Amino acid sequence: MKTIFKKALRNALVYYTVIVSFSACVNKDEFFELPDRGGIDARIWSNEGAIQMLLDGTYRLIMPEFPYQYTINQYGIHLASDENYFSGTEAWARRAIGVNGTLANNDVRYVATKYQGSNVGDNRYFDIARCNNAIKGIPTGTLPKATQDKLLGQFYALRAMAYFELTRIYGGVPLVLEPQDPDNITVSGRAKAADCINAIVNDLDSAMVKLNGISWADATERGKINRAAAASLKAKVLLYWASPQFNPVNDPQHPYDAARWQRALEANREAYDICLASGRKLMANYATIFQTEGTSNTEAIMVRSYSSTLERRGHNVESRIRPASEGGSPNDAYFATTKLLNAYPMRDGRPIQGHPDYDATLFWRNRDPRFEATIAYNGSNWKLSGNNNRRQWTYTNAINESGNRGVYCKRFSSPDLSASAVNYTSNIGGSGMDWIELRFAEVMLNYAECANETGDMVLAKTLVREIRRRAGIIEGTAGNDFGLGLATTIEQMRELITNERMVEFAFEAKRHHDLRRLRKMHTLTGTIEGIQIATKTTALRTHLEAINPTTGLRNRDTLNINVKSTYLFYFNPHTVVIPGGNGPFSVPEYHYFYTFHNQFMNSSPLLEHTIGWEGGTFDPLK
């Protein structure tokens, strides 16, 4: 551990010195005359530009990216769930859910893969060291207190984010909250999870105080953390602390603490109120949440800003989303499983199981409108390249397509982006769509969950009702009430909220963490499945793809796919496809807290493996 911190800190000192050389404009002689050669030139903390450079780099390292954009360090482990086909085809995701192999001690490498580095994922404690130095150093500078506070508030929130990610993955982790002298490092082993949670909450409390009244210019400061974001993060952290991952029920060794839910409820109520007061509210159209940027997006609370025109500020999500016919290279990460498809309720909010209007062949009909906003199915309308009348065909070997997937994900596509501009190449291009890490709908559903667990089902239903009303689910009769009338107990409402999160946050990389937070990962049944659709015969496929000389359209583009007899004349009902070699879900219960990999463990004799893992003695819940 000392080696990790020492090398990371020495690297940090070099970085900070470079900041001084450019920001303070010292000459070459002054550059080498550091007042404290074992530390940081104090002039840094009196230069707002220097601190801002440090802060920008810290955002880059800590603020989450678009899911699947960051793919190193066996990151598939942290995206594995029952929602995407990727979980059955990516090597590490398959192990994480046990459908093909298992995880071993050395596999979860989130904490660090290097002793130092300036790339995302190199060393999470290096990221934290940046925050520690800023939090300690900024108050020693000469900047006005208001300026210091707005900078400090962001560093406190970023440090909390870094520790929260570590804690929800590993449980208790080494807790370092002060800058370390690289020649005299003092560090203990893994702290209790309770101590980590308290430190995270304290940081977010500090951020809320220091960012109170701070607003950011959207054009130049989009993505900076404000008080509403800090409050929402605190509420989320306390939701985790109350949830079964950290607060299991019926575990004699770790007594259940109902008071945690009350604390979480109060924090979530505060976050909800702060968000409302700051102008946050649900976007009117679920389908355009990610397509709307700037002040027009009233739902976005925490954002990572991207650009298609600034070098090294883009991503290739558009390519991963789009079909080949529109310049894309579709990725399994955005291929919905049958479990996700079946999670969407019907238009009246009731589940598909036993519903009289559900048709397994025409599975898209009469569904929750979020299905249409998220899923492109065979023959559905999907505007791309500015073509409002474009239809997407997903049958096997469809002309100009690849991958033979029965459905696509529409959520993160840019409808007016031309096919020629889809690819992010040479560090530029693509859609430049911003990633929304936290939005108001999540605050509402977090609040609803806390309300339900503390016995206020009326409030829980009120919040979920607003989510479903925005989605376009019909109100129905008083007994149905957007489908909420089916939940009459805390347990039933809990399951309804869990399913609502799966639908509302489809492909937003939240399902994996929800399954772990709720201790549902080891209860998954079945396996990873997708769907495929085929034409009845090759001759019919040829006919469908032929161009009608009168209309100039392919024959398929005039089909009414909602007429079952017409659909079945041309297409077979969908078939289920399972990635080769996969078996049923098999997740050990001890996987709710991973253990550190050997490279990190071997850095200090004070560290312990997590119980359940080979040689594990550290109990993350004690």
XYZ file of C-alpha atoms in Angstrom:
622
model
C 0.000 0.000 0.000
C 2.814 2.400 0.818
C 4.285 1.769 -2.589
C 1.005 2.558 -4.306
C 0.545 5.836 -2.462
C 4.183 6.848 -2.642
C 4.467 6.415 -6.398
C 1.063 7.963 -7.018
C 1.907 10.961 -4.885
C 5.288 11.499 -6.467
C 3.572 11.468 -9.841
C 0.982 13.911 -8.508
C 3.700 16.279 -7.296
C 5.261 16.331 -10.736
C 1.863 17.070 -12.250
C 1.164 19.924 -9.842
C 4.613 21.387 -10.465
C 3.883 21.449 -14.186
C 0.671 23.335 -13.449
C 2.645 25.984 -11.616
C 5.128 26.323 -14.448
C 2.383 27.160 -16.912
C -0.230 28.871 -14.757
C 1.939 31.012 -12.527
C 4.285 31.884 -15.403
C 7.429 31.481 -13.330
C 10.789 31.520 -15.125
C 12.974 28.442 -15.347
C 15.079 29.381 -12.329
C 12.053 29.964 -10.127
C 10.542 26.707 -11.385
C 13.269 24.648 -9.738
C 13.342 26.675 -6.514
C 10.470 24.963 -4.737
C 9.962 26.116 -1.129
C 9.227 22.530 -0.068
C 10.909 19.900 -2.200
C 8.966 17.144 -0.432
C 5.614 18.720 -1.135
C 3.753 21.102 -3.416
C 4.590 24.695 -4.243
C 2.095 26.653 -2.128
C 1.631 29.186 -4.917
C -0.617 26.697 -6.674
C -3.369 27.284 -4.129
C -3.452 31.011 -4.822
C -3.915 30.567 -8.555
C -7.477 29.783 -9.633
C -6.361 28.752 -13.112
C -3.938 26.188 -11.723
C -6.575 24.736 -9.407
C -9.101 24.645 -12.236
C -6.668 22.631 -14.366
C -6.340 20.156 -11.525
C -10.117 20.094 -11.081
C -10.782 19.520 -14.792
C -8.414 16.572 -14.782
C -10.064 15.171 -11.660
C -13.495 15.340 -13.285
C -12.072 13.489 -16.270
C -10.817 10.678 -14.041
C -13.764 10.336 -11.653
C -16.960 11.343 -13.475
C -18.468 8.177 -15.040
C -18.444 7.836 -18.809
C -20.970 6.411 -21.235
C -21.386 2.728 -20.359
C -19.123 0.449 -22.390
C -16.960 3.426 -23.407
C -14.428 2.504 -20.733
C -13.514 -1.102 -21.409
C -10.230 -1.837 -19.570
C -9.618 -3.538 -16.216
C -12.127 -6.340 -16.867
C -14.839 -3.704 -16.726
C -17.457 -6.102 -18.084
C -17.693 -7.397 -14.526
C -19.373 -4.146 -13.477
C -21.857 -4.105 -16.360
C -23.024 -7.707 -16.179
C -26.731 -8.183 -15.610
C -29.824 -9.810 -17.095
C -30.540 -6.765 -19.278
C -28.047 -7.055 -22.151
C -26.738 -9.770 -24.465
C -23.202 -8.486 -23.806
C -23.428 -10.207 -20.422
C -23.490 -13.529 -22.242
C -20.767 -12.804 -24.784
C -18.123 -10.707 -22.995
C -15.659 -12.924 -21.133
C -15.606 -11.105 -17.781
C -19.326 -10.325 -17.728
C -20.068 -14.005 -18.263
C -17.965 -14.889 -15.251
C -19.565 -12.196 -13.099
C -23.015 -13.727 -13.542
C -21.742 -17.288 -13.643
C -23.178 -18.328 -17.001
C -19.729 -19.327 -18.227
C -16.977 -19.642 -15.641
C -16.493 -17.922 -12.292
C -14.522 -15.037 -10.833
C -11.339 -15.568 -8.852
C -9.410 -13.368 -6.402
C -7.348 -11.652 -9.051
C -10.172 -10.678 -11.400
C -11.809 -7.530 -10.007
C -9.267 -4.851 -10.886
C -11.345 -1.701 -10.459
C -9.208 -0.207 -7.679
C -5.965 0.011 -9.663
C -3.853 -1.656 -12.295
C -0.849 0.664 -11.985
C 1.026 2.334 -9.167
C 0.594 5.642 -10.926
C -0.890 7.077 -14.092
C -3.098 9.774 -15.505
C -5.625 7.659 -17.410
C -9.069 6.648 -16.215
C -8.784 3.503 -14.131
C -5.024 3.558 -13.625
C -5.251 4.074 -9.872
C -8.347 5.180 -7.956
C -6.206 6.278 -5.023
C -4.253 8.527 -7.322
C -7.605 10.135 -8.224
C -8.390 10.486 -4.517
C -4.919 11.941 -3.835
C -5.739 14.800 -6.190
C -8.832 15.588 -4.126
C -6.999 15.237 -0.807
C -4.298 17.697 -1.835
C -6.834 20.217 -3.100
C -9.045 19.967 -0.019
C -6.021 20.503 2.237
C -4.281 23.083 0.090
C -6.997 25.430 -1.192
C -7.758 26.962 2.247
C -4.061 27.858 2.624
C -4.115 30.033 -0.509
C -5.110 33.655 -0.921
C -8.141 33.261 -3.158
C -11.394 34.844 -1.913
C -13.409 32.511 0.298
C -16.277 32.367 -2.198
C -13.882 31.191 -4.885
C -12.296 28.680 -2.536
C -15.698 27.293 -1.573
C -16.915 26.685 -5.111
C -13.687 24.816 -5.873
C -13.630 22.894 -2.601
C -17.260 21.871 -2.935
C -16.523 20.122 -6.210
C -13.438 18.355 -4.854
C -15.408 17.113 -1.831
C -18.126 15.731 -4.108
C -15.633 14.079 -6.459
C -13.794 12.438 -3.576
C -17.125 11.140 -2.310
C -17.903 9.728 -5.737
C -14.577 7.921 -5.900
C -14.980 6.384 -2.450
C -18.615 5.464 -3.105
C -17.659 3.476 -6.194
C -14.930 1.671 -4.255
C -17.207 0.989 -1.301
C -20.145 -0.387 -3.253
C -17.778 -2.695 -5.130
C -15.493 -3.870 -2.293
C -17.191 -2.894 0.973
C -14.676 -1.362 3.365
C -11.577 0.024 1.671
C -8.454 1.888 2.863
C -9.717 5.312 3.884
C -7.199 8.072 3.165
C -8.526 11.584 3.720
C -5.320 13.562 4.170
C -2.448 14.305 1.775
C 0.395 11.859 2.281
C 4.049 12.771 2.506
C 5.644 10.446 -0.055
C 8.607 9.905 2.256
C 6.529 9.240 5.357
C 3.251 7.559 4.475
C 0.982 6.324 7.238
C -1.831 4.049 6.177
C -3.864 1.324 7.820
C -5.732 -1.598 6.305
C -9.321 -1.698 5.168
C -11.709 0.573 7.046
C -15.159 -0.579 8.065
C -17.867 -0.008 5.491
C -19.642 2.170 8.065
C -16.599 4.424 8.325
C -16.392 4.687 4.547
C -20.084 5.572 4.255
C -19.776 8.201 6.998
C -16.761 9.764 5.277
C -18.622 9.861 1.964
C -21.685 11.468 3.553
C -19.512 14.006 5.385
C -17.864 14.977 2.101
C -21.236 15.427 0.429
C -22.508 17.486 3.363
C -19.473 19.718 2.925
C -20.107 19.948 -0.809
C -23.746 20.935 -0.214
C -22.705 23.749 2.127
C -19.931 25.090 -0.071
C -21.948 24.885 -3.289
C -25.055 26.487 -1.835
C -26.087 29.321 -4.132
C -23.557 28.365 -6.818
C -24.852 28.143 -10.379
C -22.887 27.323 -13.496
C -23.009 28.834 -16.972
C -24.361 26.062 -19.157
C -22.341 26.875 -22.247
C -18.906 26.835 -20.598
C -19.404 25.004 -17.294
C -21.831 22.245 -18.180
C -21.197 19.142 -16.126
C -19.917 20.804 -12.964
C -21.384 19.527 -9.725
C -23.850 21.777 -7.882
C -25.703 21.539 -4.581
C -28.580 19.539 -6.068
C -26.134 16.972 -7.456
C -24.331 16.658 -4.111
C -27.639 16.234 -2.263
C -28.818 13.613 -4.757
C -25.546 11.701 -4.391
C -25.822 11.761 -0.611
C -29.377 10.448 -0.848
C -28.223 7.654 -3.147
C -25.361 6.679 -0.837
C -27.709 6.399 2.132
C -30.157 4.373 0.027
C -27.328 1.896 -0.561
C -26.449 1.868 3.134
C -30.048 0.959 3.988
C -30.393 -1.621 1.197
C -29.828 -5.382 1.597
C -26.286 -5.328 0.199
C -25.138 -3.439 3.318
C -28.178 -4.103 5.515
C -29.282 -7.704 4.956
C -32.472 -9.085 6.436
C -32.438 -12.309 8.454
C -28.676 -12.419 8.865
C -27.874 -13.088 12.563
C -24.244 -12.035 12.137
C -25.289 -8.635 10.793
C -28.481 -7.443 12.509
C -30.893 -5.564 10.288
C -31.045 -1.833 11.038
C -34.427 -0.344 10.107
C -33.243 3.118 11.213
C -31.058 3.307 8.112
C -34.183 3.481 5.957
C -35.483 6.444 7.931
C -32.176 8.245 7.520
C -32.229 7.460 3.804
C -35.818 8.698 3.536
C -34.907 12.053 5.082
C -31.904 12.475 2.781
C -33.931 11.563 -0.282
C -36.740 13.932 0.685
C -34.175 16.719 1.055
C -32.598 15.916 -2.309
C -36.002 15.831 -3.991
C -36.941 19.211 -2.533
C -33.595 20.788 -3.440
C -33.895 19.506 -6.985
C -37.406 20.900 -7.354
C -36.300 24.259 -5.979
C -33.448 24.362 -8.489
C -35.790 23.796 -11.430
C -35.274 20.064 -11.900
C -38.292 18.155 -13.187
C -39.105 15.273 -15.486
C -38.686 15.905 -19.186
C -42.014 15.767 -20.982
C -40.797 13.188 -23.514
C -38.949 10.109 -22.286
C -37.633 9.405 -25.788
C -35.646 12.650 -25.985
C -34.022 12.752 -22.536
C -30.523 12.007 -23.836
C -31.076 13.841 -27.106
C -31.753 17.117 -25.287
C -28.750 19.052 -24.000
C -28.189 22.338 -22.243
C -30.718 24.238 -20.146
C -33.581 22.646 -22.092
C -32.923 19.396 -20.260
C -34.667 19.859 -16.933
C -34.042 16.286 -15.827
C -30.252 16.092 -16.000
C -28.583 16.544 -12.606
C -25.099 15.152 -13.177
C -23.606 15.144 -16.654
C -20.358 14.210 -18.369
C -20.097 16.545 -21.327
C -18.911 15.273 -24.702
C -18.317 16.918 -28.058
C -18.190 15.716 -31.662
C -15.980 18.617 -32.742
C -13.420 18.910 -29.936
C -10.525 16.478 -30.175
C -10.507 13.663 -27.575
C -13.885 14.737 -26.227
C -16.102 12.273 -28.099
C -17.256 8.662 -27.952
C -18.363 5.921 -30.321
C -21.770 5.144 -28.786
C -23.615 6.122 -31.962
C -21.724 3.430 -33.856
C -22.500 0.840 -31.175
C -26.197 1.715 -31.300
C -26.873 2.018 -35.016
C -27.568 -0.760 -37.514
C -25.060 -1.373 -40.288
C -27.402 0.169 -42.864
C -26.964 3.518 -41.105
C -23.206 3.461 -40.657
C -23.156 1.576 -37.367
C -21.490 -1.515 -35.996
C -24.094 -2.808 -33.508
C -22.700 -4.018 -30.218
C -24.103 -6.705 -27.899
C -24.069 -4.154 -25.081
C -27.172 -2.595 -26.646
C -28.919 -5.857 -27.547
C -31.840 -6.346 -25.140
C -32.348 -9.717 -23.488
C -35.748 -11.366 -23.311
C -35.789 -10.467 -19.611
C -35.566 -6.759 -20.434
C -38.138 -7.036 -23.209
C -40.530 -8.833 -20.872
C -40.001 -6.330 -18.056
C -41.906 -3.607 -19.898
C -45.533 -3.588 -18.756
C -48.512 -3.135 -21.017
C -49.910 0.295 -21.859
C -52.116 0.203 -18.764
C -49.160 -0.478 -16.490
C -49.956 -4.110 -15.804
C -47.348 -6.810 -16.513
C -47.506 -8.896 -19.673
C -47.929 -12.150 -17.761
C -51.598 -13.137 -18.106
C -52.582 -9.843 -19.734
C -55.411 -10.335 -22.280
C -53.908 -7.831 -24.732
C -50.409 -9.300 -24.827
C -49.461 -11.188 -27.963
C -46.123 -13.001 -27.854
C -45.800 -12.758 -31.647
C -46.606 -9.046 -31.954
C -44.850 -8.423 -28.652
C -44.497 -4.667 -29.212
C -48.203 -3.911 -29.398
C -49.981 -2.106 -26.539
C -46.812 -1.874 -24.460
C -45.573 0.825 -22.112
C -44.528 3.643 -24.522
C -40.991 3.437 -23.128
C -40.727 0.186 -25.079
C -41.211 2.031 -28.374
C -38.843 4.798 -27.216
C -36.126 2.274 -26.387
C -36.515 -0.757 -28.636
C -36.373 -0.916 -32.427
C -38.096 -4.135 -33.518
C -38.795 -5.716 -36.890
C -40.586 -3.212 -39.125
C -40.692 -0.422 -36.534
C -40.222 3.249 -37.289
C -36.783 4.551 -36.316
C -35.779 7.972 -37.560
C -32.106 8.045 -38.513
C -30.141 10.304 -40.862
C -33.083 12.704 -40.745
C -35.507 10.248 -42.400
C -38.810 10.456 -40.523
C -40.329 7.595 -42.530
C -37.476 5.158 -42.064
C -38.347 1.628 -40.896
C -35.936 -0.748 -39.243
C -35.921 -4.390 -40.323
C -34.321 -6.897 -37.997
C -34.997 -10.276 -39.582
C -32.048 -12.596 -40.173
C -29.857 -11.616 -43.136
C -31.849 -8.460 -43.837
C -30.255 -6.536 -46.693
C -27.455 -4.135 -45.646
C -27.630 -5.291 -42.006
C -25.352 -7.432 -39.864
C -25.444 -9.240 -36.557
C -28.815 -10.948 -36.980
C -30.250 -9.369 -33.845
C -34.016 -9.185 -33.479
C -34.035 -5.815 -31.714
C -31.882 -2.692 -31.427
C -31.586 0.010 -28.783
C -32.817 3.455 -29.877
C -32.271 5.428 -26.673
C -28.880 6.988 -27.356
C -29.193 7.522 -31.096
C -29.114 10.943 -32.751
C -31.971 10.946 -35.291
C -30.590 13.672 -37.544
C -26.951 12.567 -37.636
C -25.979 11.354 -41.111
C -24.571 7.867 -41.568
C -21.269 9.324 -42.777
C -20.785 11.156 -39.446
C -21.476 8.215 -37.138
C -17.964 6.979 -36.434
C -15.660 8.451 -33.815
C -12.270 8.206 -35.509
C -8.891 9.850 -34.941
C -10.249 11.167 -31.605
C -13.016 13.220 -33.188
C -16.536 12.852 -34.589
C -19.490 10.735 -33.538
C -22.617 12.207 -31.992
C -21.016 14.044 -29.057
C -24.088 13.192 -26.974
C -23.642 13.960 -23.260
C -23.820 11.179 -20.721
C -26.369 11.795 -17.936
C -25.015 10.007 -14.891
C -27.823 11.113 -12.595
C -31.269 12.396 -13.527
C -34.339 13.490 -11.631
C -36.218 10.255 -12.370
C -33.586 8.383 -10.338
C -33.985 10.800 -7.440
C -37.738 10.157 -7.560
C -37.436 6.371 -7.650
C -34.818 6.397 -4.870
C -37.225 8.484 -2.797
C -40.116 6.148 -3.654
C -38.134 3.119 -2.526
C -37.303 4.742 0.811
C -40.934 5.769 1.298
C -42.124 2.223 0.647
C -39.580 0.660 3.017
C -40.658 3.025 5.797
C -44.356 2.257 5.324
C -45.518 5.222 3.247
C -46.873 3.411 0.210
C -49.048 6.384 -0.704
C -45.982 8.563 -1.240
C -44.166 5.732 -3.040
C -47.061 5.319 -5.468
C -47.375 9.062 -5.971
C -43.760 9.251 -7.132
C -43.954 6.173 -9.366
C -47.249 7.436 -10.774
C -45.515 10.587 -12.012
C -42.827 8.493 -13.694
C -45.461 6.362 -15.415
C -47.596 9.340 -16.375
C -44.586 10.899 -18.101
C -43.929 7.574 -19.827
C -47.396 7.663 -21.378
C -48.956 4.800 -19.474
C -52.722 5.269 -19.372
C -54.355 6.055 -16.064
C -57.089 3.431 -16.235
C -59.698 2.928 -13.584
C -59.300 3.837 -9.946
C -58.570 0.203 -9.127
C -55.826 0.021 -11.722
C -54.261 3.497 -11.414
C -51.371 3.232 -13.916
C -50.955 -0.405 -12.885
C -50.088 0.562 -9.318
C -53.263 -0.963 -7.877
C -51.665 -4.394 -8.187
C -49.250 -3.589 -5.356
C -50.970 -3.800 -1.978
C -48.058 -4.814 0.266
C -44.577 -3.454 0.873
C -43.133 -6.566 -0.778
C -45.264 -6.171 -3.910
C -44.464 -2.483 -4.175
C -40.782 -3.248 -3.731
C -40.894 -5.602 -6.702
C -42.842 -3.081 -8.755
C -40.253 -0.363 -8.078
C -37.407 -2.752 -8.906
C -39.009 -3.576 -12.244
C -39.762 0.098 -12.847
C -36.056 0.884 -12.443
C -35.134 -1.813 -14.966
C -37.467 -0.249 -17.546
C -36.867 3.434 -16.795
C -33.070 3.077 -16.769
C -32.716 0.553 -19.588
C -29.114 0.490 -20.862
C -28.041 3.180 -18.358
C -25.731 0.727 -16.525
C -27.817 0.745 -13.348
C -29.252 -2.768 -13.484
C -26.016 -4.482 -12.378
C -25.699 -2.289 -9.307
C -29.406 -2.622 -8.475
C -29.144 -6.401 -8.530
C -26.194 -6.274 -6.143
C -27.674 -3.548 -3.931
C -30.896 -5.541 -3.523
C -29.086 -8.899 -3.192
C -30.973 -10.257 -6.177
C -27.984 -11.277 -8.289
C -27.761 -14.768 -6.795
C -31.529 -15.290 -7.225
C -31.537 -14.815 -11.015
C -33.004 -17.747 -12.911
C -32.680 -18.811 -16.530
C -29.813 -17.470 -18.598
C -28.902 -14.726 -21.084
C -31.230 -14.832 -24.090
C -31.868 -12.620 -27.093
C -34.319 -12.947 -29.955
C -34.018 -13.469 -33.681
C -36.648 -13.241 -36.415
C -36.531 -14.987 -39.780
C -38.539 -14.803 -42.981
C -40.594 -17.904 -43.833
C -38.625 -18.575 -47.003
C -35.730 -17.140 -48.981
C -38.170 -16.335 -51.780
C -40.274 -14.225 -49.427
C -37.187 -12.384 -48.234
C -36.282 -11.646 -51.843
C -39.788 -10.340 -52.460
C -39.718 -8.138 -49.351
C -36.434 -6.554 -50.382
C -37.371 -5.967 -54.021
C -38.046 -2.334 -54.940
C -41.518 -1.517 -56.203
C -40.995 0.551 -59.383
C -44.181 2.526 -58.764
C -43.422 3.677 -55.224
C -39.634 3.435 -55.248
C -39.863 1.635 -51.903
C -38.935 -1.889 -50.970
C -42.051 -4.049 -50.683
C -41.427 -4.568 -46.983
C -41.785 -0.843 -46.266
C -45.481 -0.954 -47.103
C -46.306 -3.889 -44.812
C -48.658 -3.403 -41.893
C -46.795 -5.434 -39.302
C -49.540 -4.940 -36.731
C -51.851 -7.261 -38.661
C -50.931 -10.666 -37.322
C -51.909 -12.636 -40.402
C -49.766 -10.376 -42.586
C -46.813 -10.604 -40.229
C -47.019 -14.382 -40.001
C -47.307 -14.754 -43.755
C -43.795 -13.364 -44.136
C -42.092 -14.004 -40.790
C -41.714 -16.801 -38.312
C -42.432 -15.873 -34.698
C -39.242 -14.865 -32.940
C -36.879 -17.496 -31.615
C -34.673 -17.299 -28.522
C -30.910 -17.368 -28.984
C -28.444 -18.102 -26.175
C -24.736 -17.242 -26.510
C -22.791 -20.431 -27.143
C -21.618 -22.418 -24.149
C -23.640 -20.474 -21.587
C -25.513 -22.134 -18.769
C -27.927 -20.781 -16.160
C -27.135 -17.824 -13.893
C -24.959 -18.914 -10.983
C -23.755 -16.147 -8.673
C -22.349 -16.923 -5.198
C -23.757 -14.781 -2.407
C -20.291 -13.648 -1.322
C -19.955 -11.798 -4.651
C -21.972 -8.907 -3.259
C -18.599 -7.611 -2.108
C -15.649 -8.307 -4.338
C -12.081 -8.681 -3.143
C -8.950 -6.808 -4.224
C -6.739 -8.309 -6.889
C -3.350 -9.690 -5.931
C -1.262 -6.821 -7.270
C -3.071 -4.433 -4.951
C -3.127 -6.901 -2.045
C 0.584 -7.593 -2.276
C 1.398 -3.926 -1.780
C 0.717 -4.143 1.952
C 0.560 -6.845 4.644
C -2.243 -4.849 6.317
C -4.821 -5.664 3.637
C -7.197 -8.616 3.926
C -9.201 -10.471 1.327
C -12.993 -10.338 1.624
C -14.699 -13.261 3.350
C -16.003 -15.859 0.930
C -13.087 -15.351 -1.418
C -9.975 -17.522 -1.169
C -8.156 -16.698 2.047
C -10.732 -14.038 2.943
C -10.946 -12.756 6.530
C -12.350 -9.207 6.108
C -16.066 -8.867 6.832
C -17.319 -5.765 4.979
C -20.474 -5.595 7.111
C -18.791 -5.494 10.508
